[in-house]
GROMACS .gro file of C-alpha atoms in nm:
model
  123
    1MET     CA    1   1.169  -1.764   1.496
    2LYS     CA    2   1.305  -1.722   1.144
    3GLN     CA    3   0.958  -1.640   1.012
    4LEU     CA    4   0.903  -1.378   1.281
    5LEU     CA    5   1.237  -1.219   1.194
    6LEU     CA    6   1.147  -1.207   0.823
    7VAL     CA    7   0.817  -1.033   0.899
    8PHE     CA    8   0.990  -0.798   1.145
    9ILE     CA    9   1.262  -0.692   0.900
   10GLY     CA   10   1.022  -0.663   0.606
   11GLY     CA   11   0.780  -0.459   0.815
   12GLY     CA   12   1.057  -0.228   0.931
   13ILE     CA   13   1.174  -0.163   0.577
   14GLY     CA   14   0.815  -0.108   0.460
   15SER     CA   15   0.738   0.128   0.748
   16ALA     CA   16   1.052   0.335   0.690
   17LEU     CA   17   0.978   0.365   0.319
   18ARG     CA   18   0.615   0.459   0.393
   19PHE     CA   19   0.737   0.732   0.628
   20LEU     CA   20   0.968   0.876   0.362
   21LEU     CA   21   0.707   0.872   0.087
   22SER     CA   22   0.431   1.013   0.307
   23ARG     CA   23   0.657   1.286   0.441
   24ASN     CA   24   0.755   1.391   0.090
   25PHE     CA   25   0.420   1.363  -0.088
   26ASN     CA   26   0.139   1.433   0.162
   27ASP     CA   27   0.174   1.810   0.130
   28TYR     CA   28   0.131   1.834  -0.249
   29PHE     CA   29  -0.247   1.861  -0.250
   30GLU     CA   30  -0.471   2.005   0.017
   31ASN     CA   31  -0.709   1.740   0.153
   32PHE     CA   32  -0.562   1.462  -0.063
   33PHE     CA   33  -0.294   1.262   0.113
   34LEU     CA   34  -0.090   1.167  -0.193
   35GLY     CA   35   0.183   0.987   0.003
   36THR     CA   36  -0.066   0.757   0.177
   37PHE     CA   37  -0.246   0.701  -0.152
   38ILE     CA   38   0.081   0.612  -0.330
   39VAL     CA   39   0.197   0.364  -0.066
   40ASN     CA   40  -0.140   0.191  -0.052
   41ILE     CA   41  -0.157   0.155  -0.431
   42ILE     CA   42   0.206   0.040  -0.468
   43GLY     CA   43   0.155  -0.201  -0.179
   44SER     CA   44  -0.157  -0.340  -0.347
   45LEU     CA   45   0.037  -0.386  -0.671
   46ILE     CA   46   0.324  -0.560  -0.494
   47ILE     CA   47   0.105  -0.797  -0.296
   48GLY     CA   48  -0.097  -0.882  -0.608
   49PHE     CA   49   0.222  -0.960  -0.797
   50VAL     CA   50   0.381  -1.162  -0.515
   51ILE     CA   51   0.073  -1.371  -0.444
   52GLY     CA   52  -0.011  -1.413  -0.813
   53SER     CA   53   0.344  -1.522  -0.894
   54SER     CA   54   0.344  -1.766  -0.607
   55VAL     CA   55   0.012  -1.922  -0.703
   56LYS     CA   56   0.114  -1.942  -1.068
   57GLY     CA   57   0.443  -2.117  -1.034
   58ASN     CA   58   0.593  -2.104  -0.687
   59TYR     CA   59   0.800  -1.805  -0.799
   60PHE     CA   60   0.844  -1.695  -0.437
   61SER     CA   61   0.924  -1.921  -0.144
   62LYS     CA   62   0.710  -1.917   0.170
   63ASP     CA   63   0.981  -1.718   0.345
   64GLN     CA   64   0.992  -1.462   0.064
   65ILE     CA   65   0.612  -1.430   0.077
   66LEU     CA   66   0.631  -1.369   0.453
   67PHE     CA   67   0.901  -1.106   0.402
   68LEU     CA   68   0.735  -0.928   0.108
   69ALA     CA   69   0.359  -0.970   0.155
   70THR     CA   70   0.319  -0.995   0.531
   71GLY     CA   71   0.623  -0.795   0.640
   72PHE     CA   72   0.702  -0.534   0.376
   73CYS     CA   73   0.348  -0.473   0.246
   74GLY     CA   74   0.205  -0.492   0.599
   75GLY     CA   75   0.447  -0.224   0.717
   76PHE     CA   76   0.437  -0.024   0.394
   77THR     CA   77   0.063   0.012   0.349
   78THR     CA   78  -0.140   0.184   0.613
   79PHE     CA   79  -0.509   0.150   0.670
   80SER     CA   80  -0.488   0.321   1.007
   81ALA     CA   81  -0.335   0.637   0.856
   82PHE     CA   82  -0.591   0.620   0.575
   83ALA     CA   83  -0.877   0.601   0.828
   84PHE     CA   84  -0.731   0.880   1.043
   85GLU     CA   85  -0.692   1.113   0.744
   86LYS     CA   86  -1.047   1.040   0.631
   87HIS     CA   87  -1.179   1.110   0.979
   88GLY     CA   88  -1.006   1.449   0.967
   89LEU     CA   89  -1.174   1.529   0.635
   90LEU     CA   90  -1.515   1.441   0.779
   91GLN     CA   91  -1.451   1.646   1.092
   92SER     CA   92  -1.364   1.949   0.880
   93GLY     CA   93  -1.672   1.907   0.662
   94GLU     CA   94  -1.475   1.815   0.348
   95ILE     CA   95  -1.734   1.561   0.233
   96LEU     CA   96  -1.645   1.582  -0.138
   97HIS     CA   97  -1.273   1.534  -0.073
   98PHE     CA   98  -1.356   1.249   0.165
   99ALA     CA   99  -1.570   1.075  -0.098
  100ILE     CA  100  -1.324   1.123  -0.385
  101TYR     CA  101  -1.021   1.010  -0.186
  102THR     CA  102  -1.195   0.714  -0.025
  103LEU     CA  103  -1.353   0.581  -0.343
  104SER     CA  104  -1.042   0.636  -0.554
  105SER     CA  105  -0.821   0.465  -0.294
  106ILE     CA  106  -1.044   0.159  -0.284
  107PHE     CA  107  -1.099   0.139  -0.660
  108VAL     CA  108  -0.740   0.206  -0.763
  109GLY     CA  109  -0.614  -0.027  -0.488
  110ILE     CA  110  -0.827  -0.313  -0.620
  111MET     CA  111  -0.716  -0.235  -0.975
  112ALA     CA  112  -0.351  -0.238  -0.860
  113ILE     CA  113  -0.398  -0.584  -0.711
  114ALA     CA  114  -0.555  -0.699  -1.038
  115LEU     CA  115  -0.263  -0.546  -1.231
  116GLY     CA  116  -0.014  -0.720  -1.002
  117LEU     CA  117  -0.191  -1.052  -1.056
  118TRP     CA  118  -0.191  -0.993  -1.433
  119LEU     CA  119   0.180  -0.897  -1.433
  120SER     CA  120   0.259  -1.216  -1.243
  121LYS     CA  121   0.121  -1.413  -1.537
  122LEU     CA  122   0.382  -1.260  -1.767
  123ILE     CA  123   0.677  -1.421  -1.586
   0.00000   0.00000   0.00000
């Protein structure tokens, strides 16, 4: 029950923060959902750091990993919103914006995980 509560609270915090960032940043560029992009990249960085730190030296407890990686990052990042926004770009014929946003999200997300893993080695 404790583990479920940790995931629940972490997910709630992550979801609320995602809402605030998306609401404030998604309107900056037409056809580029900056808020969604930011939360997915930051979430990738955080999960890379948390998992990397835990593998390296048990820096985080299992409960902290559940709270941060499963709960917070699970609620904070949003593949469903990403997919919905990309579907909208395809429906409106914005193929170039679709391709740029999709490829940059995947590439930068993977690089953020790698950066998080690298940063975890510094502690």
